[in-house]
Tab-separated table of C-alpha atoms in Angstrom:
chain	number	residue	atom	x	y	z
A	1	UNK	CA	48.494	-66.175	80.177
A	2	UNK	CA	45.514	-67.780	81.302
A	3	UNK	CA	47.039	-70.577	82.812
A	4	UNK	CA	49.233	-67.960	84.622
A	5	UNK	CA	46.340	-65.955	86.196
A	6	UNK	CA	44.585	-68.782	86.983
A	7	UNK	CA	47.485	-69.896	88.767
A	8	UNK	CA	47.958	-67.029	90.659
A	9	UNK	CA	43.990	-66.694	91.940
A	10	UNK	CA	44.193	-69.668	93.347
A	11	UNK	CA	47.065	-69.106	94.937
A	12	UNK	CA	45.169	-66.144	96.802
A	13	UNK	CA	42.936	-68.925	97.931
A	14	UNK	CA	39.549	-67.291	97.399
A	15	UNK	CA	36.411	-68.834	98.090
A	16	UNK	CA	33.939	-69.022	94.941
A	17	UNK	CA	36.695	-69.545	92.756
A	18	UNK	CA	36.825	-72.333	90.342
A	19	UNK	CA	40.684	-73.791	91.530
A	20	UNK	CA	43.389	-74.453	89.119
A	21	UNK	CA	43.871	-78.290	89.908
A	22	UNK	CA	47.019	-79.193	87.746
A	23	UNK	CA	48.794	-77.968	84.690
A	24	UNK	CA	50.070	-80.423	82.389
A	25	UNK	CA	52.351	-79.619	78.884
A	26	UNK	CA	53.037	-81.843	76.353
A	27	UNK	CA	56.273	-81.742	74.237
A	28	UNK	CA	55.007	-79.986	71.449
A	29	UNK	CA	54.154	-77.181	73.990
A	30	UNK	CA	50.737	-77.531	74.176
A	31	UNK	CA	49.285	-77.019	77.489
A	32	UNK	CA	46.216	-78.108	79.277
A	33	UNK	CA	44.553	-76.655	82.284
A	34	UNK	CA	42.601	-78.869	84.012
A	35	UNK	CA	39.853	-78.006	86.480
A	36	UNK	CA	36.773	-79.669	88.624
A	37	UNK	CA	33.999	-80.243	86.573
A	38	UNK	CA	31.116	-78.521	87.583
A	39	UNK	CA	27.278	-79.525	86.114
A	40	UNK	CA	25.988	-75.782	85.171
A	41	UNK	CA	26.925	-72.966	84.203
A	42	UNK	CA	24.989	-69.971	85.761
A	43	UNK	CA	23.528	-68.883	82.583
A	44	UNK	CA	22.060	-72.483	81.872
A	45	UNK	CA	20.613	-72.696	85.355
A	46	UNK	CA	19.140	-69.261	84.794
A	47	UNK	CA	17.892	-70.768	81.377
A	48	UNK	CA	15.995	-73.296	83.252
A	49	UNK	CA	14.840	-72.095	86.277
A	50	UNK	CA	14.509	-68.387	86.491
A	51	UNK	CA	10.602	-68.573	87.853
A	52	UNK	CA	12.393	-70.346	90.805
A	53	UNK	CA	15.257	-67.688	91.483
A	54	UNK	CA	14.264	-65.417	94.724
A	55	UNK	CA	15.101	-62.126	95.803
A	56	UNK	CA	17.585	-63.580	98.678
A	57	UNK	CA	19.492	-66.159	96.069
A	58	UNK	CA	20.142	-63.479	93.489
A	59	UNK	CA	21.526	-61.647	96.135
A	60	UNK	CA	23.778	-64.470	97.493
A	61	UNK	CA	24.370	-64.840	93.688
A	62	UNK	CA	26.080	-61.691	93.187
A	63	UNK	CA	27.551	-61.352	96.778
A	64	UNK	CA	29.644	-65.114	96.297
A	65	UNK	CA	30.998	-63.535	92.762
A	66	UNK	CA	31.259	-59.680	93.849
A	67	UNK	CA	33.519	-61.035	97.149
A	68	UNK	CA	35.864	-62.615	94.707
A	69	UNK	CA	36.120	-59.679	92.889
A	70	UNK	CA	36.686	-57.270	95.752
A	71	UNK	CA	39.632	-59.838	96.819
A	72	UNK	CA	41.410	-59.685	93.002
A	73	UNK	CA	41.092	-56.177	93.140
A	74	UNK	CA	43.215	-56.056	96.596
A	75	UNK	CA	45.995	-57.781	94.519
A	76	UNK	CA	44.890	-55.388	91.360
A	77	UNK	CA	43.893	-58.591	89.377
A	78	UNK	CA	41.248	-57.638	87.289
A	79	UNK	CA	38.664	-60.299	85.457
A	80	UNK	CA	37.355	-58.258	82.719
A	81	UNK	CA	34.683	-60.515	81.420
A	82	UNK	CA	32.503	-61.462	84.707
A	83	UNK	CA	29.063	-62.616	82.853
A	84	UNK	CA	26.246	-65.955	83.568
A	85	UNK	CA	28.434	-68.446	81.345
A	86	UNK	CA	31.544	-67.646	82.920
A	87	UNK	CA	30.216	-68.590	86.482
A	88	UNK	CA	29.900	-72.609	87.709
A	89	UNK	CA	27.289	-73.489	89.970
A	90	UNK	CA	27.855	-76.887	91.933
A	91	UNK	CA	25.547	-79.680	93.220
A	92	UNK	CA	24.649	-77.107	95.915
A	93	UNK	CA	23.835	-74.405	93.551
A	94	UNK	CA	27.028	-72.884	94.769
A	95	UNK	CA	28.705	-70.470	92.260
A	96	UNK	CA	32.172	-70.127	91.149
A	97	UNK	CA	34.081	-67.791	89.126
A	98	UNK	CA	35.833	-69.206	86.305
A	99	UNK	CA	37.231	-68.241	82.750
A	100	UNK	CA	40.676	-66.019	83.865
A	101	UNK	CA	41.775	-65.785	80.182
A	102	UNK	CA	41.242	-62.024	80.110
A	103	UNK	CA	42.405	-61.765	83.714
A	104	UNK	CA	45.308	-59.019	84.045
A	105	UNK	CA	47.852	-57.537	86.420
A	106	UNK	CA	47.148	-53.861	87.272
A	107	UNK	CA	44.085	-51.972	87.448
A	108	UNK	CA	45.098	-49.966	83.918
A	109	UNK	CA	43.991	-51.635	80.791
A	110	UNK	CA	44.139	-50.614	77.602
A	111	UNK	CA	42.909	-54.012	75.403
A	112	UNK	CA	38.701	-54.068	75.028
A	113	UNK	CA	38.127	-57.632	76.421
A	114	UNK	CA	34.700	-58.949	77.303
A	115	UNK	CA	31.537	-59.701	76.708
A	116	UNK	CA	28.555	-57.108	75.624
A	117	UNK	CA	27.417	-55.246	76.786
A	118	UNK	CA	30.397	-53.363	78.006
A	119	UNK	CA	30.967	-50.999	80.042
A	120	UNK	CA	30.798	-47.552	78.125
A	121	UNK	CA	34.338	-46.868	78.678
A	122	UNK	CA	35.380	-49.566	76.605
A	123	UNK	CA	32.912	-48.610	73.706
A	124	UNK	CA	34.554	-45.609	73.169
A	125	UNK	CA	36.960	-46.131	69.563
A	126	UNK	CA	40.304	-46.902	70.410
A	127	UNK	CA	43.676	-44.803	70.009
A	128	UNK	CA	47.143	-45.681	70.888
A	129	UNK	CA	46.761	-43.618	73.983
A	130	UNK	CA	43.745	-45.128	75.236
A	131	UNK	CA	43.357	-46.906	78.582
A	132	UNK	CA	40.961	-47.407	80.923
A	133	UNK	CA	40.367	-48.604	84.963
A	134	UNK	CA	39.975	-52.699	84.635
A	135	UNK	CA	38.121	-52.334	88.275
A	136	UNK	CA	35.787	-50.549	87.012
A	137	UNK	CA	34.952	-52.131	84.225
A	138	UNK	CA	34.287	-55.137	86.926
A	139	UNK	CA	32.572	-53.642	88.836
A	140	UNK	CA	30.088	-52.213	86.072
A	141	UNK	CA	29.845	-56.065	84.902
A	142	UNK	CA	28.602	-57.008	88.680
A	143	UNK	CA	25.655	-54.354	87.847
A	144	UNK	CA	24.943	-56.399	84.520
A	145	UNK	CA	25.162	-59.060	86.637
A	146	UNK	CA	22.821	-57.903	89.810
A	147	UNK	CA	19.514	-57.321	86.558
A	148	UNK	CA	20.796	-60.904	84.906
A	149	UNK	CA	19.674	-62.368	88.017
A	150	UNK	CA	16.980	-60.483	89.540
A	151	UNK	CA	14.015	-62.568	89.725
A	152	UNK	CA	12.034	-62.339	86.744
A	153	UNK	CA	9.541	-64.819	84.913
A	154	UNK	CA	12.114	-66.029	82.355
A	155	UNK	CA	15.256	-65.709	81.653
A	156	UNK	CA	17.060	-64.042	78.467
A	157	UNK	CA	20.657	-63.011	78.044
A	158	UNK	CA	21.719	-58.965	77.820
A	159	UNK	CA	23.710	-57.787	75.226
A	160	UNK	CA	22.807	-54.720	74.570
A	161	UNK	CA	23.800	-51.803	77.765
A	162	UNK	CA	20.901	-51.733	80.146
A	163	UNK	CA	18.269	-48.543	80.354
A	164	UNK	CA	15.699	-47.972	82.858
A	165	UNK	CA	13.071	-49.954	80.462
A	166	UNK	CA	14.805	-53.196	81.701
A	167	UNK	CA	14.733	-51.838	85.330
A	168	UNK	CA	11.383	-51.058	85.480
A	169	UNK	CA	10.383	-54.835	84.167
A	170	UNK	CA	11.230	-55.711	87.745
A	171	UNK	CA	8.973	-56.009	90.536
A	172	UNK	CA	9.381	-57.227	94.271
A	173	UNK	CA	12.739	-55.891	94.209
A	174	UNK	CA	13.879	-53.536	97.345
A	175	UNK	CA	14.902	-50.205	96.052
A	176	UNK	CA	17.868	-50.047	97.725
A	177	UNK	CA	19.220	-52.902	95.422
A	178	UNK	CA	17.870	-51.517	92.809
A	179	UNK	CA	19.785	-48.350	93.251
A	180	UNK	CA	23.342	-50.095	93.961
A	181	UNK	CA	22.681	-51.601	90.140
A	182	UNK	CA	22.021	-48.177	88.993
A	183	UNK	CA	25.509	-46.793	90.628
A	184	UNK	CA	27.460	-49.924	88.872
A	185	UNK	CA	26.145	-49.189	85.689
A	186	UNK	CA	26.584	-45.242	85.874
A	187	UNK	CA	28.516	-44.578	82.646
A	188	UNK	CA	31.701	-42.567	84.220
A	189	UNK	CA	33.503	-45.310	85.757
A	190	UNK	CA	34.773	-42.986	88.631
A	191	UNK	CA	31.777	-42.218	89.726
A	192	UNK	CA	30.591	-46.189	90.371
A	193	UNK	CA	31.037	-48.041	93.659
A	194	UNK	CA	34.411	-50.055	94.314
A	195	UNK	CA	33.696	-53.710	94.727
A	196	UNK	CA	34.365	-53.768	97.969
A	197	UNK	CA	31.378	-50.938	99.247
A	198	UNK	CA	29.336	-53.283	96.661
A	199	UNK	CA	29.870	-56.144	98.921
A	200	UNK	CA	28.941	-53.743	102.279
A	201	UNK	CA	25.926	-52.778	100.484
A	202	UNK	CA	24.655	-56.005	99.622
A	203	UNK	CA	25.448	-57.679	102.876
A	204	UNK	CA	23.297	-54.480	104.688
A	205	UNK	CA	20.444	-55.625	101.900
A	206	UNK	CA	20.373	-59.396	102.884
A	207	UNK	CA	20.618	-58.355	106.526
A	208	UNK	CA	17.567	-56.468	106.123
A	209	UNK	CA	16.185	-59.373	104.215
A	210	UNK	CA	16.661	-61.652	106.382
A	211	UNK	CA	15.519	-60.090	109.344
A	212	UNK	CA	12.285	-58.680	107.761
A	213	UNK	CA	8.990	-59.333	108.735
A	214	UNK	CA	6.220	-61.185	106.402
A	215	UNK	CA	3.845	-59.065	104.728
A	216	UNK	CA	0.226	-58.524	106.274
A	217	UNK	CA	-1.912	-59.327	103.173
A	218	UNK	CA	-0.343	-61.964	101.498
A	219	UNK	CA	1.998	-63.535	104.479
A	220	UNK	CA	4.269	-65.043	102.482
A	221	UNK	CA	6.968	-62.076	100.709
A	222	UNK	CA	8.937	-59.736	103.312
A	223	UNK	CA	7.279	-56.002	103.893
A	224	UNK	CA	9.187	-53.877	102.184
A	225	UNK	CA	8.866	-50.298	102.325
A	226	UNK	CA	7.575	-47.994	105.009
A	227	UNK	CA	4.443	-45.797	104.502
A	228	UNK	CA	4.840	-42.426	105.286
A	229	UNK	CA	3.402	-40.226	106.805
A	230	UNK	CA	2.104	-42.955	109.420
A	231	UNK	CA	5.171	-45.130	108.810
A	232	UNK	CA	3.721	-48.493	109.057
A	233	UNK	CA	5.863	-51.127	107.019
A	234	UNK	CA	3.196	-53.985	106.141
A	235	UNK	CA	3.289	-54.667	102.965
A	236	UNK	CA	5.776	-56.489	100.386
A	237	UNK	CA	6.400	-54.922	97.365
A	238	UNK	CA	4.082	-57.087	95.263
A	239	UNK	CA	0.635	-56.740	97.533
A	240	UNK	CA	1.539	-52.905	97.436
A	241	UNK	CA	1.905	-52.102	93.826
A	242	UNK	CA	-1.328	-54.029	93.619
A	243	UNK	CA	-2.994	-51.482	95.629
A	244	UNK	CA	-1.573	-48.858	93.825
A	245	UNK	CA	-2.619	-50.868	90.202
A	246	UNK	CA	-6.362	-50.347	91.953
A	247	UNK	CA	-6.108	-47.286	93.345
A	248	UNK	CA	-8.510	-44.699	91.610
A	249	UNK	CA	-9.531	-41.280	93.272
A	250	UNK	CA	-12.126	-42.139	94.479
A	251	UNK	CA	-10.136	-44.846	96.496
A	252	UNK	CA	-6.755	-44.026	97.090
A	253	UNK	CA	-4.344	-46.198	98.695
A	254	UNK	CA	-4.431	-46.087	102.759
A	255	UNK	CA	-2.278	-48.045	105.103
A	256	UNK	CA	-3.991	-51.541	105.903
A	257	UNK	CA	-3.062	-50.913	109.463
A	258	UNK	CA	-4.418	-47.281	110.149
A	259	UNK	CA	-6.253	-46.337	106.925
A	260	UNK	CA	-4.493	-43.196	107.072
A	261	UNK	CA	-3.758	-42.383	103.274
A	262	UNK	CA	-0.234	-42.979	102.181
A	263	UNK	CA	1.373	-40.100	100.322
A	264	UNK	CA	5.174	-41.273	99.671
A	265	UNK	CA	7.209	-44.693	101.092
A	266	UNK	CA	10.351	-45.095	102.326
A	267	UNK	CA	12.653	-48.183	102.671
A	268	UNK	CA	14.924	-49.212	105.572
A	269	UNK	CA	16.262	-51.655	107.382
A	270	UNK	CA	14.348	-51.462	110.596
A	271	UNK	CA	11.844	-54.368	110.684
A	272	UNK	CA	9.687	-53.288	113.192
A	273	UNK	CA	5.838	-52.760	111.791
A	274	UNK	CA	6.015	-48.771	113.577
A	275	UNK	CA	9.300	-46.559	113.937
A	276	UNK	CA	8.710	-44.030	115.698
């Protein structure tokens, strides 16, 4: 079976996808895929060199794998076990999906298939009528994935389902990421994002990357949220939970621009330093 859904991925011709480069079968009927060799796996490289992971890569990360994903599901292929050690990285540190040995036709499953932790549909005990939506269960995997490899100071593996303890480990991440992971890993799988508004999302959150400015205390991160009421965006995420770490009442925190004192934030994706 695995050697049949690999078959048929490549076929689609996807990039990111670790290509099925020849079948071979000996006469007993044993049969060998055989495939490029890449040097990592994601979950070693994350291992090694999580420090060095940045906002932008873990968002190219997850928009490489969540693109092939979106693709399959046009074709209702589903993976059903997307995880760190079943994605390749090359010499570039590009990243491949691999592993399509619990890959299956149809977007109704009904065979629990996958790696931990799993989506709570699947956790649910099993009953000769029970079935679930394979997208889903994706697509809840690609929110695993989005924390897995959000920058963080070192790297460990999840198994157990992610609560809002593990979310609020990470800093210098913009909300609005932060809130498409929260939507993947909502526990009724109707009520998450299809993999293909996943991939609109996270293309709008590199765009606004991208184009952002640098922040105006330590010049080096991107600003990232906007003060309100004044609605200055100068700071990165980092420089301005350190003022709010030092705030006291006494001193509360005022925009470095006007000094007026900030009573909420917003994000968005203008990058202009005033919006009017």
């Amino acid at each position: 079976m695995e050697a049949h859904f690999h078959r048929s991925v490549t076929d689609l011709n996807i990039e990111h996808v670790v290509p099925l480069r020849y079948l071979y079968e000996e006469e007993n009927k044993k049969l060998f895929i055989l495939l490029h060799r890449y040097p990592s796996s994601l979950h070693d490289y994350l291992r090694d060199h999580m420090a060095e992971v940045t906002i932008d890569k873990s968002i190219q990360i997850v928009l490489d794998i969540t693109r092939v994903v979106a693709h399959m599901h046009n074709y209702e292929l589903v993976h059903r076990d997307i995880k760190a050690q079943n994605i390749l990285l090359d010499n570039n540190l590009q990243v491949f999906l691999a592993d399509f040995g619990t890959c299956q036709h149809g977007t109704e499953n009904s065979t629990v298939i996958g790696a931990r932790p799993l989506a709570p549909e699947l956790t649910v005990e099993s009953n000769h009528d029970f079935t679930y939506q394979g997208s889903g269960a994706d697509v809840y995997a690609l929110g695993v994935l989005m924390y897995v490899v959000a920058p963080k100071p070192i790297y460990y593996p999840i198994t157990q389902p992610i609560i809002q303890a593990h979310i609020d480990t990470l800093v210098n991440i913009p909300n609005s990421y932060i809130t498409l992971m929260r939507r993947c890993l909502l526990t009724e799988a109707k009520s998450r994002p299809t993999a293909h508004v996943v991939v609109n999302e996270l293309e709008m959150i590199a765009d606004q990357i991208a184009n952002s400015k640098p922040c105006l205390q330590c010049f080096d991160r991107p600003r990232y949220a906007r003060c309100l009421p004044c609605r200055h965006k100068t700071l990165c995420n980092v420089c301005f939970n350190e003022m709010q770490r030092l705030a006291t009442p006494e001193k509360p925190p005022k925009c470095v621009l006007c000094r007026r004192l900030i009573a909420d934030t917003m994000e968005d994706s203008d990058s202009n330093t005033y919006m009017s």
